Coordinates of C-alpha atoms in Angstrom, one line a residue:
Chain A
X1 CA -129.5 62.3 28.6
X2 CA -132.7 62.0 26.2
X3 CA -133.1 63.0 22.7
X4 CA -136.8 63.5 22.1
X5 CA -139.0 64.7 19.2
X6 CA -142.4 65.9 19.8
X7 CA -145.3 66.1 17.2
X8 CA -142.5 66.4 14.8
X9 CA -143.3 67.2 11.0
X10 CA -140.2 66.7 8.6
X11 CA -139.7 67.3 5.2
X12 CA -137.9 69.8 2.7
X13 CA -139.5 73.2 1.9
X14 CA -143.0 72.7 0.9
X15 CA -142.8 68.8 0.8
X16 CA -143.9 67.1 3.8
X17 CA -142.3 63.5 4.4
X18 CA -143.6 62.7 7.7
X19 CA -145.7 63.9 10.4
X20 CA -147.0 63.7 13.9
X21 CA -143.9 62.0 15.2
X22 CA -143.3 61.8 18.9
X23 CA -140.3 59.8 20.1
X24 CA -138.1 59.7 22.9
X25 CA -134.7 58.0 23.1
X26 CA -132.4 57.6 26.0
X27 CA -128.7 56.7 26.4
X28 CA -127.7 53.1 27.1
X29 CA -130.4 51.7 24.8
X30 CA -130.7 50.8 21.0
X31 CA -133.4 52.6 19.5
X32 CA -134.6 51.1 16.0
X33 CA -136.6 52.9 13.3
X34 CA -138.0 50.1 11.1
X35 CA -139.7 50.7 7.8
X36 CA -139.8 50.0 4.1
X37 CA -137.8 52.3 1.8
X38 CA -139.1 55.8 1.3
X39 CA -141.1 55.7 4.6
X40 CA -139.3 58.8 5.7
X41 CA -136.4 57.4 7.9
X42 CA -133.6 59.3 6.4
X43 CA -135.2 62.7 6.5
X44 CA -136.5 62.1 10.2
X45 CA -132.9 61.1 11.0
X46 CA -131.4 64.2 9.3
X47 CA -134.0 66.2 11.1
X48 CA -132.8 64.6 14.5
X49 CA -129.1 65.6 13.6
X50 CA -130.3 69.2 13.0
X51 CA -129.4 68.7 9.1
X52 CA -132.7 69.8 8.1
X53 CA -134.9 72.1 10.2
X54 CA -138.4 70.5 11.5
X55 CA -141.3 71.7 9.4
X56 CA -143.3 71.7 12.8
X57 CA -142.8 70.4 16.3
X58 CA -139.2 70.4 17.8
X59 CA -136.4 68.1 18.7
X60 CA -135.0 68.3 22.1
X61 CA -131.7 67.2 23.7
X62 CA -132.8 67.0 27.4
X63 CA -134.1 70.5 27.7
X64 CA -132.4 72.2 25.1
X65 CA -133.9 72.7 21.6
X66 CA -131.9 71.4 18.9
X67 CA -132.3 74.4 16.7
X68 CA -131.0 76.7 19.4
X69 CA -127.8 74.9 19.6
X70 CA -124.7 75.6 17.4
X71 CA -123.3 73.0 14.8
X72 CA -120.6 72.2 17.4
X73 CA -122.6 71.8 20.1
X74 CA -124.9 69.4 18.5
X75 CA -121.8 67.4 17.1
X76 CA -120.5 66.9 20.7
X77 CA -123.7 65.3 21.8
X78 CA -125.0 63.4 18.7
X79 CA -122.8 61.8 16.3
X80 CA -123.6 60.4 12.8
X81 CA -122.6 57.2 11.3
X82 CA -123.6 57.5 7.5
X83 CA -123.6 54.3 5.4
X84 CA -120.0 53.1 4.5
X85 CA -118.8 55.1 1.6
X86 CA -115.7 55.8 -0.1
X87 CA -114.1 59.3 0.2
X88 CA -112.6 61.0 -2.7
X89 CA -109.1 60.7 -1.0
X90 CA -107.1 57.8 0.6
X91 CA -107.4 58.7 4.1
X92 CA -105.7 56.2 6.5
X93 CA -108.1 54.8 9.2
X94 CA -106.6 56.8 12.0
X95 CA -107.2 60.1 9.8
X96 CA -110.9 59.3 9.4
X97 CA -111.3 58.5 13.2
X98 CA -109.5 61.9 14.2
X99 CA -112.1 63.7 12.2
X100 CA -114.6 62.6 14.9
X101 CA -112.6 65.1 17.3
X102 CA -113.4 68.2 15.1
X103 CA -116.3 69.4 17.4
X104 CA -113.7 69.2 20.3
X105 CA -111.3 71.5 18.6
X106 CA -111.2 75.2 18.4
X107 CA -111.9 76.7 14.8
X108 CA -108.3 77.3 13.9
X109 CA -106.7 73.9 15.7
X110 CA -105.8 70.7 14.8
X111 CA -106.0 67.5 16.8
X112 CA -103.2 67.1 19.2
X113 CA -101.7 64.1 21.1
X114 CA -104.9 63.7 23.3
X115 CA -107.1 63.5 20.3
X116 CA -105.0 61.0 18.9
X117 CA -105.4 59.0 22.0
X118 CA -109.1 59.1 21.8
X119 CA -109.0 58.3 18.2
X120 CA -106.8 55.1 19.2
X121 CA -108.7 54.0 21.9
X122 CA -112.0 54.2 19.9
X123 CA -110.6 51.9 17.5
X124 CA -109.4 49.5 20.2
X125 CA -112.9 49.7 21.7
X126 CA -114.3 48.2 18.5
X127 CA -111.5 45.5 18.0
X128 CA -109.8 47.2 15.0
X129 CA -107.0 48.9 16.5
X130 CA -104.5 47.1 14.2
X131 CA -106.1 48.8 11.2
X132 CA -105.1 52.3 12.4
X133 CA -102.5 52.9 9.6
X134 CA -104.5 51.1 6.9
X135 CA -106.0 52.9 3.9
X136 CA -109.6 53.5 4.8
X137 CA -110.8 53.2 1.2
X138 CA -109.2 49.5 0.8
X139 CA -111.2 48.3 3.7
X140 CA -114.3 45.9 3.3
X141 CA -117.6 47.2 4.1
X142 CA -118.0 45.9 7.4
X143 CA -114.7 47.1 8.5
X144 CA -115.6 50.7 7.1
X145 CA -118.7 50.8 9.1
X146 CA -116.8 49.8 12.1
X147 CA -114.3 52.7 11.6
X148 CA -117.1 55.1 10.9
X149 CA -118.6 54.0 14.3
X150 CA -115.1 54.3 16.0
X151 CA -115.1 58.1 14.5
X152 CA -118.6 58.6 16.4
X153 CA -117.0 57.0 19.5
X154 CA -114.1 59.3 19.3
X155 CA -116.3 62.3 19.3
X156 CA -117.5 61.2 22.8
X157 CA -121.1 61.9 21.9
X158 CA -123.9 60.8 24.1
X159 CA -126.1 59.7 20.9
X160 CA -124.9 57.8 17.9
X161 CA -127.4 58.1 14.9
X162 CA -126.6 55.3 12.4
X163 CA -128.3 55.1 8.9
X164 CA -128.9 51.5 8.0
X165 CA -125.4 50.5 9.5
X166 CA -125.9 46.9 8.1
X167 CA -126.9 47.9 4.5
X168 CA -124.6 46.4 1.9
X169 CA -122.8 44.3 4.3
X170 CA -122.2 40.5 3.9
X171 CA -123.9 38.2 6.4
X172 CA -120.8 37.8 8.7
X173 CA -120.2 41.6 8.8
X174 CA -123.6 42.3 9.6
X175 CA -123.8 40.2 12.8
X176 CA -120.2 41.8 13.7
X177 CA -121.7 45.2 13.2
X178 CA -124.8 44.3 15.2
X179 CA -122.9 42.7 18.0
X180 CA -120.6 46.0 18.2
X181 CA -123.8 48.2 18.4
X182 CA -125.1 46.0 21.4
X183 CA -121.7 46.7 23.3
X184 CA -121.8 50.3 22.6
X185 CA -125.3 50.5 24.3
X186 CA -123.8 48.4 27.0
X187 CA -121.3 51.0 27.5
X188 CA -123.9 53.7 28.0
X189 CA -124.1 55.3 24.6
X190 CA -127.7 55.8 23.1
X191 CA -127.8 54.2 19.7
X192 CA -130.5 55.2 17.4
X193 CA -130.4 53.2 14.0
X194 CA -132.4 52.8 10.9
X195 CA -133.0 49.4 9.4
X196 CA -135.3 47.9 6.9
X197 CA -134.6 44.4 8.4
X198 CA -136.9 43.3 11.1
X199 CA -134.4 40.5 12.0
X200 CA -131.6 43.1 12.7
X201 CA -134.2 45.0 14.9
X202 CA -135.2 41.8 16.8
X203 CA -131.6 41.0 17.3
X204 CA -130.3 44.4 18.8
X205 CA -133.2 46.6 19.6
X206 CA -134.5 47.5 22.9
X207 CA -137.2 49.9 21.7
X208 CA -138.5 50.3 18.2
X209 CA -140.8 52.5 16.1
X210 CA -142.5 51.0 13.0
X211 CA -142.9 53.6 10.4
X212 CA -144.8 53.4 7.0
X213 CA -145.8 56.2 4.7
X214 CA -144.4 59.0 6.7
X215 CA -146.0 58.1 10.1
X216 CA -145.3 56.0 13.1
X217 CA -147.7 53.0 13.1
X218 CA -146.6 51.7 16.4
X219 CA -143.7 52.1 19.0
X220 CA -142.9 50.4 22.2
X221 CA -140.4 47.6 23.3
X222 CA -139.1 45.5 20.8
X223 CA -140.6 42.5 22.6
X224 CA -144.2 44.0 22.3
X225 CA -144.3 46.0 19.3
X226 CA -142.5 43.7 16.9
X227 CA -145.5 41.3 16.5
X228 CA -146.6 39.6 13.3
X229 CA -149.6 42.0 13.0
X230 CA -147.8 45.1 13.2
X231 CA -144.9 44.2 10.9
X232 CA -147.3 42.8 8.5
X233 CA -149.1 46.1 8.4
X234 CA -145.7 48.0 8.0
X235 CA -144.6 46.1 5.1
X236 CA -148.1 45.3 3.7
X237 CA -147.6 41.6 3.5
X238 CA -148.4 38.6 6.0
X239 CA -145.3 38.0 8.1
X240 CA -144.6 35.2 10.9
X241 CA -142.7 36.0 13.8
X242 CA -141.1 32.9 15.1
X243 CA -139.6 32.4 18.6
X244 CA -136.6 30.2 18.7
X245 CA -135.9 27.6 21.1
X246 CA -133.4 29.9 23.0
X247 CA -135.9 32.8 23.2
X248 CA -134.7 34.8 20.2
X249 CA -137.1 35.7 17.3
X250 CA -137.0 35.9 13.8
X251 CA -139.3 37.3 11.2
X252 CA -140.0 35.5 7.7
X253 CA -142.6 36.2 5.1
X254 CA -145.6 34.1 6.0
X255 CA -145.5 30.7 4.4
X256 CA -147.5 30.8 1.1
X257 CA -150.9 29.2 1.1
X258 CA -151.0 28.6 4.7
X259 CA -151.2 32.1 6.5
X260 CA -150.9 31.7 10.1
X261 CA -153.7 33.6 11.8
X262 CA -151.9 33.7 15.2
X263 CA -148.8 35.2 13.8
X264 CA -146.7 32.3 13.9
X265 CA -147.1 31.6 17.6
X266 CA -148.3 27.9 17.1
X267 CA -145.5 27.3 14.7
X268 CA -143.2 28.6 17.1
X269 CA -144.5 26.5 20.1
X270 CA -144.6 23.4 17.9
X271 CA -141.0 24.0 17.2
X272 CA -140.1 24.5 20.5
X273 CA -141.8 21.2 21.5
X274 CA -139.8 19.3 18.9
X275 CA -136.7 20.8 20.6
X276 CA -136.0 23.2 17.8
X277 CA -134.5 20.8 15.3
X278 CA -135.1 20.8 11.7
X279 CA -136.3 17.3 11.4
X280 CA -138.9 17.8 14.0
X281 CA -140.1 20.9 12.3
X282 CA -140.4 19.0 8.9
X283 CA -142.0 16.2 10.5
X284 CA -145.1 18.2 11.8
X285 CA -148.0 19.3 9.8
X286 CA -149.7 22.8 10.6
Chain B
X1 CA -92.0 69.5 5.2
X2 CA -88.4 70.5 6.1
X3 CA -86.9 68.5 3.1
X4 CA -89.5 70.3 0.8
X5 CA -88.3 73.7 2.1
X6 CA -84.6 72.8 1.7
X7 CA -85.3 71.5 -1.7
X8 CA -87.0 74.9 -2.4
X9 CA -83.9 76.8 -1.1
X10 CA -81.5 74.9 -3.1
X11 CA -83.4 75.3 -6.2
X12 CA -83.5 79.0 -5.6
X13 CA -79.9 79.4 -5.2
X14 CA -79.3 77.3 -8.4
X15 CA -81.8 79.7 -10.3
X16 CA -80.0 82.7 -9.1
X17 CA -76.9 81.6 -11.1
X18 CA -78.7 80.6 -14.4
X19 CA -79.4 82.7 -17.2
X20 CA -78.0 84.9 -20.2
X21 CA -75.7 86.6 -17.8
X22 CA -73.6 84.0 -16.1
X23 CA -73.2 84.6 -12.3
X24 CA -71.6 82.0 -10.0
X25 CA -72.8 81.2 -6.6
X26 CA -70.0 82.8 -5.0
X27 CA -70.6 86.2 -7.0
X28 CA -74.2 86.0 -5.9
X29 CA -73.5 85.5 -2.3
X30 CA -71.0 88.3 -2.3
X31 CA -73.6 90.8 -4.0
X32 CA -76.0 89.7 -1.3
X33 CA -73.5 90.5 1.3
X34 CA -72.7 93.8 0.0
X35 CA -76.4 94.6 0.0
X36 CA -76.9 93.2 3.5
X37 CA -74.0 95.2 4.9
X38 CA -75.7 98.4 3.7
X39 CA -73.4 99.3 0.7
X40 CA -75.6 99.5 -2.2
X41 CA -74.2 97.3 -4.9
X42 CA -73.2 98.7 -8.1
X43 CA -72.4 96.8 -11.2
X44 CA -73.9 94.4 -13.6
X45 CA -74.0 91.4 -11.2
X46 CA -76.1 93.5 -8.8
X47 CA -78.4 94.6 -11.4
X48 CA -79.1 91.3 -12.8
X49 CA -79.7 89.7 -9.5
X50 CA -81.7 92.3 -7.6
X51 CA -83.1 94.1 -10.7
X52 CA -84.2 91.2 -12.8
X53 CA -83.5 87.6 -11.2
X54 CA -84.8 88.0 -7.7
X55 CA -87.8 89.7 -8.5
X56 CA -88.8 87.1 -10.9
X57 CA -87.9 84.3 -8.6
X58 CA -90.1 85.9 -5.9
X59 CA -92.9 86.1 -8.6
X60 CA -92.4 82.3 -9.4
X61 CA -92.6 81.3 -6.0
X62 CA -95.5 83.3 -5.2
X63 CA -97.5 82.4 -8.0
X64 CA -96.6 78.6 -8.0
X65 CA -97.1 78.6 -4.2
X66 CA -100.4 80.3 -4.5
X67 CA -101.9 78.2 -7.4
X68 CA -101.0 75.0 -5.7
X69 CA -102.5 75.9 -2.5
X70 CA -105.7 77.1 -4.1
X71 CA -105.9 74.0 -6.2
X72 CA -105.5 71.8 -3.2
X73 CA -108.2 73.8 -1.4
X74 CA -110.6 73.5 -4.3
X75 CA -109.6 69.7 -4.7
X76 CA -110.8 69.1 -1.0
X77 CA -114.0 71.0 -1.0
X78 CA -115.3 69.7 -4.4
X79 CA -114.3 66.2 -3.2
X80 CA -112.7 65.6 -6.6
X81 CA -109.0 65.3 -7.2
X82 CA -109.4 66.3 -10.8
X83 CA -110.4 69.7 -9.9
X84 CA -108.2 72.6 -10.7
X85 CA -108.5 76.2 -9.3
X86 CA -110.0 77.3 -12.8
X87 CA -113.0 75.0 -12.0
X88 CA -115.4 78.1 -11.0
X89 CA -114.2 80.0 -13.9
X90 CA -111.5 82.3 -12.2
X91 CA -108.9 82.1 -15.0
X92 CA -111.6 82.4 -17.7
X93 CA -112.7 85.6 -16.1
X94 CA -109.5 86.8 -15.3
X95 CA -108.5 86.1 -19.0
X96 CA -111.4 88.0 -20.1
X97 CA -110.6 91.1 -17.8
X98 CA -107.1 91.2 -18.8
X99 CA -107.9 90.9 -22.7
X100 CA -110.4 93.7 -22.3
X101 CA -107.7 95.6 -20.5
X102 CA -105.3 95.0 -23.4
X103 CA -108.0 95.8 -26.0
X104 CA -108.6 99.1 -24.4
X105 CA -104.7 99.8 -24.3
X106 CA -105.0 100.4 -20.7
X107 CA -101.3 100.4 -18.9
X108 CA -99.9 97.2 -17.2
X109 CA -101.5 98.2 -13.9
X110 CA -105.0 98.7 -15.5
X111 CA -104.8 95.3 -17.1
X112 CA -103.9 93.6 -13.9
X113 CA -106.6 95.3 -11.9
X114 CA -109.3 94.0 -14.7
X115 CA -107.7 90.7 -14.6
X116 CA -108.1 90.6 -10.8
X117 CA -111.7 92.0 -10.9
X118 CA -112.7 89.6 -13.8
X119 CA -111.6 86.6 -11.9
X120 CA -113.3 87.6 -8.7
X121 CA -116.5 88.7 -10.3
X122 CA -116.8 85.7 -12.3
X123 CA -116.6 83.3 -9.3
X124 CA -119.0 85.6 -7.4
X125 CA -121.5 85.4 -10.4
X126 CA -121.1 81.5 -10.2
X127 CA -121.6 81.4 -6.6
X128 CA -124.6 83.7 -7.0
X129 CA -126.3 81.5 -9.5
X130 CA -125.7 78.4 -7.5
X131 CA -127.2 80.0 -4.3
X132 CA -130.3 80.8 -6.3
X133 CA -130.8 77.3 -7.5
X134 CA -133.1 74.9 -5.6
X135 CA -130.2 72.7 -4.5
X136 CA -128.3 75.6 -2.8
X137 CA -124.9 75.8 -3.4
X138 CA -124.6 72.0 -3.6
X139 CA -121.1 70.9 -5.3
X140 CA -122.8 69.8 -8.4
X141 CA -124.7 73.2 -9.0
X142 CA -121.4 75.1 -8.3
X143 CA -119.4 73.1 -10.7
X144 CA -122.1 73.3 -13.4
X145 CA -122.6 77.0 -13.0
X146 CA -118.8 77.4 -13.1
X147 CA -118.6 75.5 -16.6
X148 CA -121.3 77.6 -18.0
X149 CA -120.2 80.9 -16.9
X150 CA -116.5 80.0 -17.8
X151 CA -117.6 79.2 -21.2
X152 CA -119.4 82.5 -21.4
X153 CA -116.2 84.3 -20.7
X154 CA -114.2 82.4 -23.0
X155 CA -116.6 83.4 -25.7
X156 CA -116.3 87.1 -24.6
X157 CA -112.5 86.7 -24.6
X158 CA -112.6 85.2 -28.4
X159 CA -114.8 88.0 -29.6
X160 CA -112.4 90.5 -28.1
X161 CA -109.4 88.5 -29.8
X162 CA -111.4 88.8 -33.1
X163 CA -111.9 92.6 -33.0
X164 CA -108.7 93.3 -31.3
X165 CA -105.6 94.8 -33.6
X166 CA -103.8 91.9 -35.0
X167 CA -100.6 93.5 -35.3
X168 CA -100.4 94.9 -31.8
X169 CA -102.9 93.7 -29.4
X170 CA -103.4 90.3 -30.7
X171 CA -99.9 89.1 -29.8
X172 CA -100.1 90.7 -26.3
X173 CA -103.5 88.9 -25.8
X174 CA -102.2 85.8 -26.8
X175 CA -98.8 86.1 -24.7
X176 CA -100.8 87.1 -21.7
X177 CA -103.3 84.0 -22.1
X178 CA -100.3 81.6 -22.0
X179 CA -98.9 83.1 -19.0
X180 CA -95.5 84.6 -18.4
X181 CA -93.3 86.0 -15.5
X182 CA -91.1 88.0 -17.9
X183 CA -92.6 91.5 -17.5
X184 CA -93.3 91.0 -13.7
X185 CA -91.4 93.5 -11.5
X186 CA -91.0 94.1 -7.9
X187 CA -93.9 96.5 -7.7
X188 CA -96.3 94.1 -9.1
X189 CA -95.5 91.4 -6.7
X190 CA -95.7 94.0 -4.0
X191 CA -99.1 95.2 -5.0
X192 CA -100.7 91.6 -5.0
X193 CA -98.9 90.0 -2.1
X194 CA -101.2 91.6 0.4
X195 CA -104.3 90.2 -1.5
X196 CA -102.6 86.7 -1.8
X197 CA -101.6 86.8 1.9
X198 CA -105.2 87.8 3.0
X199 CA -106.6 84.9 1.1
X200 CA -104.1 82.5 2.1
X201 CA -104.1 83.1 5.9
X202 CA -107.7 81.9 6.5
X203 CA -107.1 78.8 4.4
X204 CA -104.1 77.8 6.4
X205 CA -105.7 78.6 9.6
X206 CA -108.8 76.4 8.7
X207 CA -106.8 73.8 7.1
X208 CA -108.3 71.2 9.5
X209 CA -111.8 71.9 8.7
X210 CA -111.1 72.2 5.0
X211 CA -109.9 68.4 5.3
X212 CA -113.1 67.4 7.0
X213 CA -115.3 69.3 4.3
X214 CA -113.6 66.9 2.1
X215 CA -116.4 64.3 3.3
X216 CA -119.9 64.4 2.3
X217 CA -121.7 67.4 3.3
X218 CA -124.0 65.9 6.0
X219 CA -121.1 64.2 7.5
X220 CA -119.1 67.0 7.8
X221 CA -121.9 69.0 9.1
X222 CA -122.6 66.4 11.7
X223 CA -118.8 66.5 12.7
X224 CA -119.5 70.0 13.8
X225 CA -118.5 72.1 10.8
X226 CA -120.8 74.7 9.4
X227 CA -120.5 73.4 5.8
X228 CA -122.2 76.1 3.7
X229 CA -120.4 79.0 5.4
X230 CA -117.0 77.3 5.5
X231 CA -117.2 76.2 1.9
X232 CA -118.3 79.8 0.7
X233 CA -115.3 81.1 2.8
X234 CA -112.8 78.7 1.1
X235 CA -114.2 79.7 -2.5
X236 CA -113.7 83.3 -1.5
X237 CA -110.2 82.9 -0.3
X238 CA -109.0 80.5 -2.9
X239 CA -110.4 82.9 -5.6
X240 CA -108.7 86.0 -4.1
X241 CA -105.5 84.0 -4.0
X242 CA -106.0 82.8 -7.5
X243 CA -107.0 86.1 -9.2
X244 CA -104.2 87.9 -7.5
X245 CA -101.5 85.8 -9.0
X246 CA -103.3 85.5 -12.3
X247 CA -103.5 89.3 -12.7
X248 CA -99.5 89.3 -12.8
X249 CA -98.7 86.1 -14.5
X250 CA -101.5 85.4 -16.8
X251 CA -103.3 82.1 -17.0
X252 CA -100.9 79.4 -15.8
X253 CA -102.2 75.9 -16.0
X254 CA -101.7 72.6 -14.6
X255 CA -100.0 73.7 -11.5
X256 CA -103.1 73.9 -9.3
X257 CA -104.0 70.5 -10.8
X258 CA -101.0 68.5 -10.7
X259 CA -98.9 69.8 -7.7
X260 CA -101.6 68.8 -5.2
X261 CA -101.3 65.4 -6.8
X262 CA -97.6 64.9 -6.1
X263 CA -97.8 66.7 -2.7
X264 CA -100.5 63.9 -1.8
X265 CA -98.0 61.3 -3.0
X266 CA -95.3 62.6 -0.5
X267 CA -97.4 63.5 2.5
X268 CA -100.4 61.7 2.2
X269 CA -103.9 63.1 1.8
X270 CA -104.5 64.8 5.4
X271 CA -105.3 68.2 4.3
X272 CA -103.4 69.7 7.5
X273 CA -100.2 68.5 5.9
X274 CA -101.3 68.5 2.2
X275 CA -101.9 72.4 2.1
X276 CA -98.5 73.5 3.1
X277 CA -96.8 70.7 1.2
X278 CA -98.6 71.7 -1.7
X279 CA -97.7 75.4 -1.7
X280 CA -94.0 74.7 -1.2
X281 CA -93.9 72.3 -3.9
X282 CA -95.7 74.5 -6.3
X283 CA -93.5 77.3 -5.5
X284 CA -90.6 75.0 -6.3
X285 CA -92.0 73.6 -9.3
X286 CA -92.9 77.0 -10.8
X287 CA -89.4 78.3 -10.1
X288 CA -87.9 75.5 -11.7
X289 CA -90.2 75.8 -14.9
X290 CA -89.8 79.4 -15.2
X291 CA -85.9 79.1 -14.8
X292 CA -86.2 76.7 -17.8
X293 CA -88.5 79.2 -19.5
X294 CA -86.1 82.1 -19.3
X295 CA -82.9 80.1 -20.1
X296 CA -83.9 77.2 -22.6
X297 CA -83.8 79.3 -25.7
X298 CA -82.6 82.9 -26.5
X299 CA -86.3 83.9 -26.4
X300 CA -88.9 83.7 -23.7
X301 CA -90.9 80.5 -23.7
X302 CA -94.4 81.2 -22.2
X303 CA -94.9 79.7 -19.1
X304 CA -98.3 78.1 -19.4
X305 CA -96.7 76.3 -22.6
X306 CA -94.1 74.5 -20.3
X307 CA -96.4 73.7 -17.5
X308 CA -98.7 72.1 -20.1
X309 CA -96.0 70.1 -21.9
X310 CA -94.7 69.0 -18.3
X311 CA -98.1 68.6 -16.7
X312 CA -100.0 66.7 -19.4
X313 CA -97.6 63.7 -19.5
X314 CA -97.4 63.6 -16.0
X315 CA -100.9 63.4 -15.7
X316 CA -101.2 60.4 -18.1
X317 CA -98.7 58.7 -16.1
X318 CA -100.9 59.3 -13.0
X319 CA -103.9 57.9 -15.1
X320 CA -101.8 54.7 -16.1
X321 CA -101.0 54.2 -12.5
X322 CA -104.7 53.5 -11.6
X323 CA -107.1 55.0 -9.2
X324 CA -104.9 54.7 -6.2
X325 CA -102.7 57.3 -7.5
X326 CA -105.3 59.8 -7.9
X327 CA -106.4 60.0 -4.2

């Protein structure tokens, strides 16, 4: 299944936030939207979810135009994972996840045994089945994020749109959530996430769109599009993309005083030559 | 839920025997049997039970159940456990309507009608104002509009009190604003019951979705609930329910605010269970308080006074227990 936007303008009323956006996202991959705060990511997401109508252009789910689908039909195909938050009432984890079944219920019905099974298996899939009876509002930020992801899974949507899933999480929880996101894509879900941390995109993304000031600067596979030049342009600063000895990449602000003209490749090569050890890195002068 | 229903039944049986004229449970059951077997009972016991106590108990159960159910709904859609059914001005509007009715020396039915219309119209105005704002019907604009219009209705009520006849009308106004079931008869209950049920039925049928609405707007919408439409429907139904009961009972505070809390402590926050539990508990609570109101002293104590005297300390106790108790 494909979720695509063609020549989309998004915004509220007369205020246009982003324009000229064409994207295509497929199930089974992690599509990342990377950009600084205020670049229009959230508005674009809300448009992709059908929460705000597009100002121009259209969003399609395969061949169906999103604005022709009912709220319920959209909810069955696209799930939304907001940033973790505290609801006003002390729901248990299972109750929160069960709400993910709403789009599969009749207007007047309540979740039954089958829905409860879906909820529990979604929790199991994220290895948090033991939390089912716990008070959701007492969980840590990382656990809450996982519960919200489980809620999306319980709804059996083809796409899961996540608004900065790692925002506000501590280091350990960030990587835990990123791991689970990778596993979701492997299980065939299309994950669309926004982030303002290039390292997270490098860690989990298959494809990426780099956004700045309401436009997409570049999009493509994470390997190609995430080079130092593009990232530098997005953030308006020099950055280095460094390849680690095991092939992973990280992004860092360029070292002060000595901006690397080749985007850090030489640094990375040198580091690899030295076996990637800290000592080796220190011992060389570039 | 079953223990709650059982408690309500026991309470009702007890309430039947309490009052100025002593009736034992056996006498009450005997009178009931007589009625059921067709022989129209005569005698004082029959009059006391079927003419006075039963209608009043029915009123207490209806009013308490409706106020608590409406309170639970408002708390869910406004995502705030501190919200009461008055938040959008329904009581202020109904109060203004009733006071106007008393001021114009209308008969009881006219006063009830004006109270009902006043409550509905006030909330209608609040929703209309919120809808015309830029942030269409967001929770915040609704509540702010409710506070403003409620204050305005309160001012009109005060004005009417100032110019009302201080010997004849003012005591009636004060008594109405404090709430009481002493003047309610079977006909009053039957006249508002259809409206109350008309409002309650959609709330009960939609209770799962109302629970989902207690999440953030975007979330609820993304989960497949048409937020705007559902919220307006809930506000409309809860207002219909509240206006109906306020019309016959006057302004009775605290029930809609406190009872959902107690229900939440008993059955948890899941709205599908919370709504029926709140309704039953509210019915039992008001039955208890009204029984006290008519039997503690020789003269009638206004219900609104008693619910406040019981509700306020309880709320403080909740406050002292900390945030967990709220939710």
